[in-house]
Short mmCIF file of C-alpha atoms in Angstrom, two decimals:
data_model
loop_
_atom_site.label_atom_id
_atom_site.label_comp_id
_atom_site.label_asym_id
_atom_site.label_seq_id
_atom_site.Cartn_x
_atom_site.Cartn_y
_atom_site.Cartn_z
CA MET S 1 0.00 0.00 0.00
CA ILE S 2 2.79 2.38 0.96
CA GLY S 3 4.70 1.38 -2.17
CA LYS S 4 1.72 2.22 -4.39
CA SER S 5 1.30 5.61 -2.68
CA LEU S 6 4.97 6.47 -3.18
CA SER S 7 4.77 5.36 -6.79
CA ARG S 8 1.73 7.57 -7.37
CA VAL S 9 3.41 10.56 -5.68
CA LEU S 10 6.47 10.03 -7.89
CA ILE S 11 4.36 9.84 -11.05
CA TYR S 12 2.40 12.99 -10.21
CA GLY S 13 5.61 14.77 -9.24
CA VAL S 14 7.21 13.99 -12.61
CA LEU S 15 4.06 15.05 -14.45
CA PHE S 16 3.90 18.30 -12.47
CA ILE S 17 7.51 19.15 -13.30
CA ALA S 18 6.93 18.30 -16.96
CA ALA S 19 3.83 20.51 -17.01
CA LEU S 20 5.76 23.43 -15.49
CA PHE S 21 8.52 22.99 -18.07
CA PHE S 22 5.98 22.80 -20.90
CA LEU S 23 3.96 25.83 -19.74
CA ALA S 24 6.98 28.04 -18.95
CA PRO S 25 7.06 29.67 -22.43
CA MET S 26 3.36 30.53 -22.17
CA TYR S 27 3.94 32.10 -18.76
CA VAL S 28 6.86 34.17 -20.10
CA MET S 29 4.75 35.39 -23.04
CA LEU S 30 1.81 36.38 -20.86
CA ALA S 31 3.95 38.03 -18.20
CA THR S 32 5.98 39.99 -20.74
CA SER S 33 2.88 41.11 -22.65
CA PHE S 34 1.55 42.88 -19.54
CA LYS S 35 4.81 44.73 -18.82
CA ASP S 36 5.90 48.09 -20.16
CA ALA S 37 9.32 48.72 -21.67
CA GLU S 38 10.85 49.87 -18.39
CA GLU S 39 9.73 46.72 -16.53
CA ILE S 40 11.20 44.52 -19.26
CA ARG S 41 14.57 46.30 -19.12
CA SER S 42 14.82 46.39 -15.33
CA GLY S 43 13.34 42.96 -14.52
CA ASN S 44 13.80 39.41 -15.74
CA LEU S 45 11.79 36.98 -17.82
CA LEU S 46 10.20 35.20 -14.87
CA SER S 47 9.22 38.25 -12.84
CA LEU S 48 5.54 39.08 -12.53
CA PRO S 49 4.26 42.35 -14.04
CA HIS S 50 3.46 45.17 -11.62
CA GLY S 51 -0.07 45.33 -13.05
CA LEU S 52 -2.28 44.36 -15.98
CA ASN S 53 -1.18 46.78 -18.69
CA PHE S 54 -3.13 46.08 -21.89
CA GLU S 55 -1.33 48.70 -23.98
CA ALA S 56 0.84 46.10 -25.72
CA TRP S 57 -2.26 44.05 -26.56
CA THR S 58 -3.97 47.08 -28.08
CA LEU S 59 -0.91 47.91 -30.15
CA ALA S 60 -0.51 44.29 -31.31
CA TRP S 61 -4.14 44.08 -32.37
CA SER S 62 -4.73 47.41 -34.05
CA SER S 63 -1.68 49.59 -34.67
CA ALA S 64 1.64 47.68 -34.61
CA CYS S 65 3.53 47.73 -37.90
CA THR S 66 4.03 44.68 -40.10
CA GLY S 67 6.40 46.06 -42.67
CA THR S 68 4.80 49.24 -44.01
CA ASP S 69 1.31 48.24 -42.87
CA CYS S 70 0.55 49.59 -39.38
CA ARG S 71 -2.87 48.06 -38.73
CA GLY S 72 -1.68 45.40 -36.29
CA LEU S 73 -2.77 41.77 -36.46
CA GLN S 74 -6.46 42.52 -36.92
CA PRO S 75 -6.66 42.19 -40.74
CA PHE S 76 -4.51 39.03 -40.68
CA PHE S 77 -6.67 37.52 -37.94
CA TRP S 78 -9.85 37.98 -39.96
CA ASN S 79 -8.15 36.59 -43.07
CA SER S 80 -7.38 33.43 -41.10
CA VAL S 81 -11.00 33.23 -39.94
CA LEU S 82 -12.20 33.52 -43.55
CA ILE S 83 -9.79 30.76 -44.57
CA VAL S 84 -10.08 28.30 -41.71
CA PHE S 85 -13.83 27.80 -41.34
CA PRO S 86 -14.75 26.90 -44.95
CA ALA S 87 -11.53 24.90 -45.37
CA VAL S 88 -12.19 22.88 -42.20
CA ILE S 89 -15.82 22.19 -43.07
CA ILE S 90 -15.14 21.25 -46.71
CA SER S 91 -12.12 19.04 -45.98
CA THR S 92 -13.97 17.28 -43.14
CA LEU S 93 -17.07 16.61 -45.25
CA TRP S 94 -14.96 15.52 -48.20
CA GLY S 95 -12.91 13.17 -46.03
CA ALA S 96 -16.08 11.71 -44.48
CA ILE S 97 -17.48 10.85 -47.90
CA ASN S 98 -14.16 9.35 -49.03
CA GLY S 99 -13.86 7.32 -45.84
CA TYR S 100 -17.44 6.12 -46.21
CA VAL S 101 -16.83 4.93 -49.76
CA LEU S 102 -13.44 3.33 -49.05
CA SER S 103 -14.65 1.41 -46.00
CA LEU S 104 -18.29 0.47 -46.63
CA TRP S 105 -18.71 0.70 -50.42
CA LYS S 106 -15.49 -0.93 -51.54
CA PHE S 107 -14.88 -1.39 -55.24
CA LYS S 108 -12.17 -3.02 -57.30
CA GLY S 109 -8.95 -1.14 -56.66
CA SER S 110 -10.26 0.78 -53.65
CA GLU S 111 -7.43 -0.47 -51.40
CA VAL S 112 -4.85 0.59 -53.99
CA LEU S 113 -6.50 4.00 -54.26
CA PHE S 114 -6.46 4.37 -50.49
CA GLY S 115 -2.78 3.41 -50.44
CA PHE S 116 -1.97 6.14 -52.95
CA MET S 117 -3.97 8.65 -50.93
CA LEU S 118 -1.88 7.81 -47.87
CA PHE S 119 1.15 9.27 -49.66
CA GLY S 120 -0.47 12.65 -49.05
CA VAL S 121 -0.21 12.14 -45.29
CA PHE S 122 3.56 11.59 -45.35
CA MET S 123 4.54 13.75 -48.33
CA PRO S 124 6.34 17.02 -47.40
CA PHE S 125 4.28 19.96 -48.58
CA GLN S 126 7.34 21.73 -49.97
CA VAL S 127 7.28 19.44 -53.02
CA VAL S 128 3.82 20.69 -54.07
CA LEU S 129 4.53 24.42 -53.88
CA LEU S 130 5.49 24.86 -57.53
CA PRO S 131 2.76 22.69 -59.13
CA MET S 132 0.17 24.10 -56.75
CA SER S 133 1.10 27.67 -57.66
CA GLN S 134 0.67 26.80 -61.34
CA ILE S 135 -2.76 25.25 -60.68
CA LEU S 136 -3.88 28.30 -58.69
CA GLY S 137 -2.74 30.51 -61.57
CA TRP S 138 -4.69 28.43 -64.10
CA LEU S 139 -7.80 28.63 -61.93
CA GLY S 140 -7.39 32.39 -61.45
CA ILE S 141 -7.42 32.23 -57.64
CA SER S 142 -3.74 32.76 -56.84
CA SER S 143 -2.86 35.24 -54.07
CA SER S 144 -6.42 35.14 -52.73
CA VAL S 145 -8.38 33.79 -49.78
CA TYR S 146 -10.18 31.41 -52.13
CA GLY S 147 -6.84 30.00 -53.30
CA LEU S 148 -5.73 29.33 -49.73
CA ILE S 149 -9.05 27.63 -48.96
CA PHE S 150 -8.58 25.41 -52.01
CA VAL S 151 -4.99 24.55 -51.04
CA HIS S 152 -5.90 23.64 -47.46
CA CYS S 153 -8.80 21.47 -48.59
CA LEU S 154 -6.51 19.48 -50.86
CA ALA S 155 -3.68 19.33 -48.31
CA GLY S 156 -5.96 18.06 -45.57
CA LEU S 157 -7.89 15.57 -47.69
CA ALA S 158 -5.47 12.65 -47.19
CA GLY S 159 -5.53 13.03 -43.41
CA THR S 160 -9.29 13.42 -43.09
CA THR S 161 -9.85 10.44 -45.40
CA LEU S 162 -7.52 8.33 -43.25
CA PHE S 163 -9.36 9.30 -40.05
CA PHE S 164 -12.83 8.56 -41.39
CA ARG S 165 -11.89 5.44 -43.31
CA ASN S 166 -10.34 3.81 -40.23
CA TYR S 167 -13.26 4.85 -38.04
CA TYR S 168 -15.94 3.64 -40.45
CA ALA S 169 -14.12 0.32 -40.92
CA ALA S 170 -15.17 -0.55 -37.35
CA ILE S 171 -18.88 0.02 -38.09
CA PRO S 172 -20.71 -3.32 -38.57
CA LYS S 173 -21.36 -3.83 -42.26
CA GLU S 174 -24.63 -5.53 -41.33
CA LEU S 175 -26.09 -2.07 -40.67
CA VAL S 176 -25.35 -0.98 -44.22
CA ASN S 177 -26.47 -4.27 -45.74
CA ALA S 178 -29.77 -4.18 -43.83
CA ALA S 179 -30.41 -0.62 -44.99
CA ARG S 180 -29.66 -1.57 -48.59
CA ILE S 181 -32.11 -4.48 -48.34
CA ASP S 182 -34.74 -2.01 -47.10
CA GLY S 183 -34.17 0.11 -50.19
CA ALA S 184 -31.91 2.83 -48.80
CA GLY S 185 -29.39 4.23 -51.24
CA PHE S 186 -25.89 5.62 -50.95
CA TRP S 187 -26.74 9.08 -49.59
CA ARG S 188 -29.64 7.98 -47.40
CA ILE S 189 -27.45 5.43 -45.62
CA PHE S 190 -24.72 8.03 -45.18
CA ILE S 191 -27.03 10.72 -43.78
CA ARG S 192 -29.40 8.57 -41.72
CA ILE S 193 -27.02 5.89 -40.38
CA ILE S 194 -23.36 6.85 -40.76
CA VAL S 195 -23.46 10.55 -39.87
CA PRO S 196 -25.22 10.01 -36.48
CA LEU S 197 -22.48 7.54 -35.56
CA SER S 198 -19.70 9.90 -36.59
CA THR S 199 -19.68 12.48 -33.77
CA PRO S 200 -16.39 11.31 -32.15
CA ILE S 201 -14.38 11.23 -35.37
CA VAL S 202 -15.95 14.46 -36.63
CA MET S 203 -14.74 16.23 -33.48
CA VAL S 204 -11.24 14.78 -33.94
CA THR S 205 -11.09 15.88 -37.56
CA LEU S 206 -12.49 19.37 -36.93
CA ILE S 207 -9.97 20.07 -34.16
CA TRP S 208 -7.11 18.54 -36.16
CA GLN S 209 -7.89 20.51 -39.30
CA PHE S 210 -8.56 23.75 -37.44
CA THR S 211 -5.20 23.53 -35.69
CA ASN S 212 -3.26 22.65 -38.85
CA ILE S 213 -4.84 25.36 -40.98
CA TRP S 214 -4.76 28.11 -38.36
CA ASN S 215 -1.09 27.44 -37.56
CA ASP S 216 0.02 27.01 -41.17
CA PHE S 217 2.81 29.29 -42.32
CA LEU S 218 4.19 27.57 -45.44
CA PHE S 219 1.10 27.85 -47.62
CA GLY S 220 0.24 31.25 -46.15
CA VAL S 221 3.57 32.81 -47.09
CA ALA S 222 3.76 31.02 -50.47
CA PHE S 223 0.25 31.54 -51.85
CA SER S 224 -1.16 34.65 -50.17
CA GLY S 225 -1.33 38.14 -51.60
CA ALA S 226 -1.09 41.54 -49.95
CA ASP S 227 -4.72 41.38 -48.75
CA SER S 228 -4.98 37.65 -47.98
CA LYS S 229 -2.09 36.93 -45.63
CA PRO S 230 -3.07 34.73 -42.64
CA ILE S 231 -2.19 35.56 -39.06
CA THR S 232 0.99 33.45 -38.98
CA VAL S 233 2.45 35.53 -41.81
CA GLY S 234 1.29 38.73 -40.11
CA LEU S 235 2.93 37.67 -36.85
CA ASN S 236 6.18 36.84 -38.64
CA ASN S 237 6.19 40.20 -40.41
CA MET S 238 5.44 42.05 -37.17
CA VAL S 239 8.22 40.37 -35.20
CA ASN S 240 10.75 40.93 -38.00
CA THR S 241 9.82 44.57 -38.60
CA THR S 242 12.86 46.62 -37.57
CA SER S 243 12.58 49.69 -35.39
CA SER S 244 14.82 51.74 -33.10
CA VAL S 245 13.47 49.97 -29.98
CA LYS S 246 12.39 46.31 -29.89
CA ASN S 247 8.93 46.07 -28.30
CA TYR S 248 9.08 42.61 -26.78
CA ASN S 249 5.80 43.14 -24.94
CA VAL S 250 3.99 43.83 -28.22
CA ASP S 251 5.58 40.80 -29.89
CA MET S 252 4.58 38.56 -26.98
CA ALA S 253 1.01 39.88 -26.98
CA ALA S 254 0.82 39.29 -30.73
CA ALA S 255 2.07 35.71 -30.30
CA VAL S 256 -0.59 35.01 -27.67
CA ILE S 257 -3.30 36.54 -29.88
CA ALA S 258 -2.20 34.35 -32.79
CA GLY S 259 -2.29 31.18 -30.67
CA LEU S 260 -5.40 31.98 -28.65
CA PRO S 261 -8.01 30.37 -30.98
CA THR S 262 -6.25 26.99 -30.99
CA ILE S 263 -5.74 27.17 -27.22
CA LEU S 264 -9.46 27.83 -26.73
CA ILE S 265 -10.37 24.99 -29.09
CA TYR S 266 -8.36 22.48 -27.07
CA VAL S 267 -9.53 23.83 -23.71
CA LEU S 268 -13.20 23.70 -24.71
CA ALA S 269 -13.19 20.58 -26.88
CA GLY S 270 -10.04 18.69 -25.91
CA LYS S 271 -11.98 15.93 -24.15
CA PHE S 272 -13.90 15.23 -27.37
CA PHE S 273 -10.58 14.96 -29.22
CA VAL S 274 -9.31 12.31 -26.79
CA LYS S 275 -12.63 10.43 -26.85
CA GLY S 276 -12.63 10.45 -30.63
CA LEU S 277 -9.12 9.03 -30.82
CA THR S 278 -9.92 6.24 -28.36
CA ALA S 279 -13.14 5.49 -30.26
CA GLY S 280 -11.14 4.30 -33.26
CA ALA S 281 -9.87 7.31 -35.16
CA VAL S 282 -6.37 5.87 -35.43
CA LYS S 283 -7.24 2.19 -35.53
CA GLY S 284 -6.58 0.35 -38.74
#
């Protein structure tokens, strides 16, 4: 009994130290964002601010310069919102349909097709930059929000298909066969039977896609125009904008603003992500 208690104390102690180590950068960012320039120069990274000074947050949001543009992160934030929501919804729906077909409506060559699609999960995105830029040019949507939505839908399709295909493979095929005997067709089975069973994997895919698209920098810097840059590009431009005095508090506030949506997503829906994974999202 005593041995089990000591073992549990040791485990929780290690986890507590690991959590402190992991959360230290977030603490430094938050603490620095509430300090003024004098506090930053006279104090140290781990010292608490004297008070809650939101001036750096206001500057980061509305008036800090990113190159020659001094409108803060606000326009970049809304560009990311315009990109992420349609891209997440479309790629999730598209992956659900693909997974449904590849698991419950198999056809000759479906396993080979699925194997080729898996290359998209492991392929580095740098190799598609040039052909993708040519395709966007042919379609007339280069350097636009619509082009970035299109790119993220294609880039996320392999992953969403993998999630849904593996999840749907665990659904008893007798359900589908019984529905087909009763006269239900492809879409009716999908909407009336499969979709109600898909809540766990839908939550996993939504959170996964939201995080990947919101945090993307490669596609944002490669395919965006002057008026369509996402928040990651705006943050990079703001931090690298040279001035006579480096405003670390503004940079830290901007970094927190850029990461806040994904933090909120995991805080509010993280338990659904874990439940979805354990319900079969990564089972083959």
